[in-house]
Backbone as ProteinMPNN parsed JSONL, in Angstrom:
{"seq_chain_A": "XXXXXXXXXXXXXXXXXXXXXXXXXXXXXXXXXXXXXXXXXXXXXXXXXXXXXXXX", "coords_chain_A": {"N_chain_A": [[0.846, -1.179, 0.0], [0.621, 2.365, -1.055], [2.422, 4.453, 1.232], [0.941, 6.989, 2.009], [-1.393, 6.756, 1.495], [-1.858, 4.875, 3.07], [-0.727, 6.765, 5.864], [-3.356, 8.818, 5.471], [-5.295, 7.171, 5.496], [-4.984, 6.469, 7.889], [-5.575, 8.807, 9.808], [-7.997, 9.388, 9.077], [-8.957, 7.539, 10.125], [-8.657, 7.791, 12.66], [-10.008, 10.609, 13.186], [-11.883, 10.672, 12.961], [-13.1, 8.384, 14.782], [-12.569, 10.006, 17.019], [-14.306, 12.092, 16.487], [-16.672, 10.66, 17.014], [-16.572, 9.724, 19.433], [-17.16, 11.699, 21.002], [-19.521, 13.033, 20.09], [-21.776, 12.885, 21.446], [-21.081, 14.239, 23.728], [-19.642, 16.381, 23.845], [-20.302, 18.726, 21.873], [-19.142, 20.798, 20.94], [-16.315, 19.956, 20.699], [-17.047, 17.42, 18.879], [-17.976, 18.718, 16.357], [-15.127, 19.72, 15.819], [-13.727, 17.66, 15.247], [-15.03, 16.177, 13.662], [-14.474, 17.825, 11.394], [-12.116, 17.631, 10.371], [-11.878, 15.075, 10.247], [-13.732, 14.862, 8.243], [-12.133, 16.504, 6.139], [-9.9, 15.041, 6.004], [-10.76, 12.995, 4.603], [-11.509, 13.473, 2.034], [-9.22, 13.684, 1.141], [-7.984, 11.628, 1.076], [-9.984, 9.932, -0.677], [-9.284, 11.484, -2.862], [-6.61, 10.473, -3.85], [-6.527, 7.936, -3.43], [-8.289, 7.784, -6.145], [-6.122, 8.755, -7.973], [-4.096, 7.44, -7.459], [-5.819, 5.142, -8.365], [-6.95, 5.157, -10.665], [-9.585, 6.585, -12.378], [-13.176, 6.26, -11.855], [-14.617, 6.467, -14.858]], "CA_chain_A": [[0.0, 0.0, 0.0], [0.928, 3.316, -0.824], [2.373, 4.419, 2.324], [0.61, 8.223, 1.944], [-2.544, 5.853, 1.526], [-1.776, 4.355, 4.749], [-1.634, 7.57, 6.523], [-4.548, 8.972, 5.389], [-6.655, 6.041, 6.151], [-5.244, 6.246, 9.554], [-5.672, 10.046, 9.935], [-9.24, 9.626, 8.713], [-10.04, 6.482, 10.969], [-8.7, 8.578, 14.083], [-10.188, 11.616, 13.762], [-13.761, 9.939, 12.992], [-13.384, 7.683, 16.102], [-12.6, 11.108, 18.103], [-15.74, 12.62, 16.39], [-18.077, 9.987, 17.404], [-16.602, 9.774, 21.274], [-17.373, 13.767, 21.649], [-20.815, 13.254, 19.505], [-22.926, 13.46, 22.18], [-20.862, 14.781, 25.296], [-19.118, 17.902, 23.984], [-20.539, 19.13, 20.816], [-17.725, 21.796, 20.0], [-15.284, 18.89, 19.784], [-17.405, 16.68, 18.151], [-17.904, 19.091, 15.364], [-13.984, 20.119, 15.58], [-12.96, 16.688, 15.113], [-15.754, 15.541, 12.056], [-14.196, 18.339, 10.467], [-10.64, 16.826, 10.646], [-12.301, 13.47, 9.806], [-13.648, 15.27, 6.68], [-10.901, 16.886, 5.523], [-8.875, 13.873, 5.308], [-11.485, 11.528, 3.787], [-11.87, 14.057, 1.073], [-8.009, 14.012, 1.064], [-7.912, 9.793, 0.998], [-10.601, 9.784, -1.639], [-8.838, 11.965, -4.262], [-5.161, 10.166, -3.595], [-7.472, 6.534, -4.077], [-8.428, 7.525, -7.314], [-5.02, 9.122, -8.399], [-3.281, 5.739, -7.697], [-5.892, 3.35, -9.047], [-7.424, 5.619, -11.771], [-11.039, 7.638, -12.194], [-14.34, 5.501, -12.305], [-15.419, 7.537, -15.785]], "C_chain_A": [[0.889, 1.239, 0.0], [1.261, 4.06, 0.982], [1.481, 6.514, 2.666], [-0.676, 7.996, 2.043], [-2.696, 5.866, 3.126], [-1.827, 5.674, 5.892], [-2.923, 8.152, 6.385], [-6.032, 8.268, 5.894], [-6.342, 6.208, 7.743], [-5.581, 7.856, 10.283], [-7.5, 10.124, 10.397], [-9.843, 8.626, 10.198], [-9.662, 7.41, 12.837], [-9.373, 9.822, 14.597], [-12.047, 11.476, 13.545], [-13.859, 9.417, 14.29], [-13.701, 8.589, 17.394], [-14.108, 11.876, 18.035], [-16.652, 12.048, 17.08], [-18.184, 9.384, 18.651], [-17.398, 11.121, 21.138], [-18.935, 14.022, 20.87], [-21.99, 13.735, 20.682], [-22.19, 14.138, 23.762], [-19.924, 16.07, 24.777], [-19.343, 17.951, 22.483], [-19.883, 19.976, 20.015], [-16.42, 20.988, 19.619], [-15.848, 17.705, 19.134], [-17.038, 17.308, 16.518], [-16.173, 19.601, 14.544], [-13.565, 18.797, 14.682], [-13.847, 15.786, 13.79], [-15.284, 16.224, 11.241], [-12.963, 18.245, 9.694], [-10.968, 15.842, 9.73], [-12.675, 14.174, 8.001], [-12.931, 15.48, 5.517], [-9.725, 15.76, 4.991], [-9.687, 12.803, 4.768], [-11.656, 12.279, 2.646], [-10.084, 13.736, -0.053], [-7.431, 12.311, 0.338], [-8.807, 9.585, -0.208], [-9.857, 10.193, -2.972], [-7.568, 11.553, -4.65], [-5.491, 8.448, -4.191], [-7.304, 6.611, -5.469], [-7.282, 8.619, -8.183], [-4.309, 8.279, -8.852], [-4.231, 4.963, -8.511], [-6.673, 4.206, -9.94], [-9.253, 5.932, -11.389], [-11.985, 6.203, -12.296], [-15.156, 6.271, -13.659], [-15.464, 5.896, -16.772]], "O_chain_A": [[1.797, 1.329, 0.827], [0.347, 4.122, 1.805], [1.715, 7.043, 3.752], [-1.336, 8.858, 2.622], [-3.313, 6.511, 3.974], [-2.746, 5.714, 6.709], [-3.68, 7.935, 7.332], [-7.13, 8.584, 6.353], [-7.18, 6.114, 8.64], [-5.851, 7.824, 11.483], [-8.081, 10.585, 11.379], [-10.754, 8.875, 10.988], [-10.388, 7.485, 13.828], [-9.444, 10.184, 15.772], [-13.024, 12.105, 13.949], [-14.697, 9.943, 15.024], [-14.468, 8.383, 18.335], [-14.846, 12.179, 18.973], [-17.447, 12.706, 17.75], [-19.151, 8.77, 19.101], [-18.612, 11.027, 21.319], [-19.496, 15.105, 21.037], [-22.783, 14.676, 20.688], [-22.886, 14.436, 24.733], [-19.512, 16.755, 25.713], [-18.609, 17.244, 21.792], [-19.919, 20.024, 18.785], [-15.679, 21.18, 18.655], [-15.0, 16.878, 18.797], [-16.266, 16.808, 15.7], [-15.95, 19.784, 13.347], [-13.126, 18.924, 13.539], [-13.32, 14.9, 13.117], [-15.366, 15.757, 10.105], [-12.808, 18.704, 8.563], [-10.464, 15.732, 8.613], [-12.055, 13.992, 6.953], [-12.975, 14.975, 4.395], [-9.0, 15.699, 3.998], [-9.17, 11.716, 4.509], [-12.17, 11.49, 1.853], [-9.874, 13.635, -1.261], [-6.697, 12.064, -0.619], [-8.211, 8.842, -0.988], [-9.798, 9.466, -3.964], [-7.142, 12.055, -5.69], [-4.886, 7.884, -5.103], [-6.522, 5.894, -6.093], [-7.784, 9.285, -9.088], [-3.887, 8.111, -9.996], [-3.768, 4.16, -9.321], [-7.686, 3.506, -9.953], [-9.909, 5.57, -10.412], [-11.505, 5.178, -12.781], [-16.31, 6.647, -13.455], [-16.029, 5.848, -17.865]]}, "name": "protein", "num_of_chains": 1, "seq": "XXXXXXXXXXXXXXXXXXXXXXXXXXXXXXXXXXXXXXXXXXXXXXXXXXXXXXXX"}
């Protein structure tokens, strides 16, 4: 695996896990930390289809 892959996926899976502790008990770091999670799944998605080519 791409190792730029590999962070990303782990970026993404940590800052989701943090989101969805803080979902219901502190709502300003919930939303801090989905936005994190976002940012790098947007980041992991477009790096995916870089390496293994477009679905067109």
């Amino acid at each position: 695996m791409d190792p730029r892959l590999a962070q990303l996926l782990q970026l993404t899976s940590l800052y989701g896990t943090l989101a969805k502790f803080y979902e219901h008990m502190d709502p300003e770091k919930h939303i801090y930390f989905y936005q994190k999670h976002f940012m790098y799944e947007k980041q992991l998605v477009q790096l995916y289809w870089q390496l293994h080519g477009t679905m067109d």
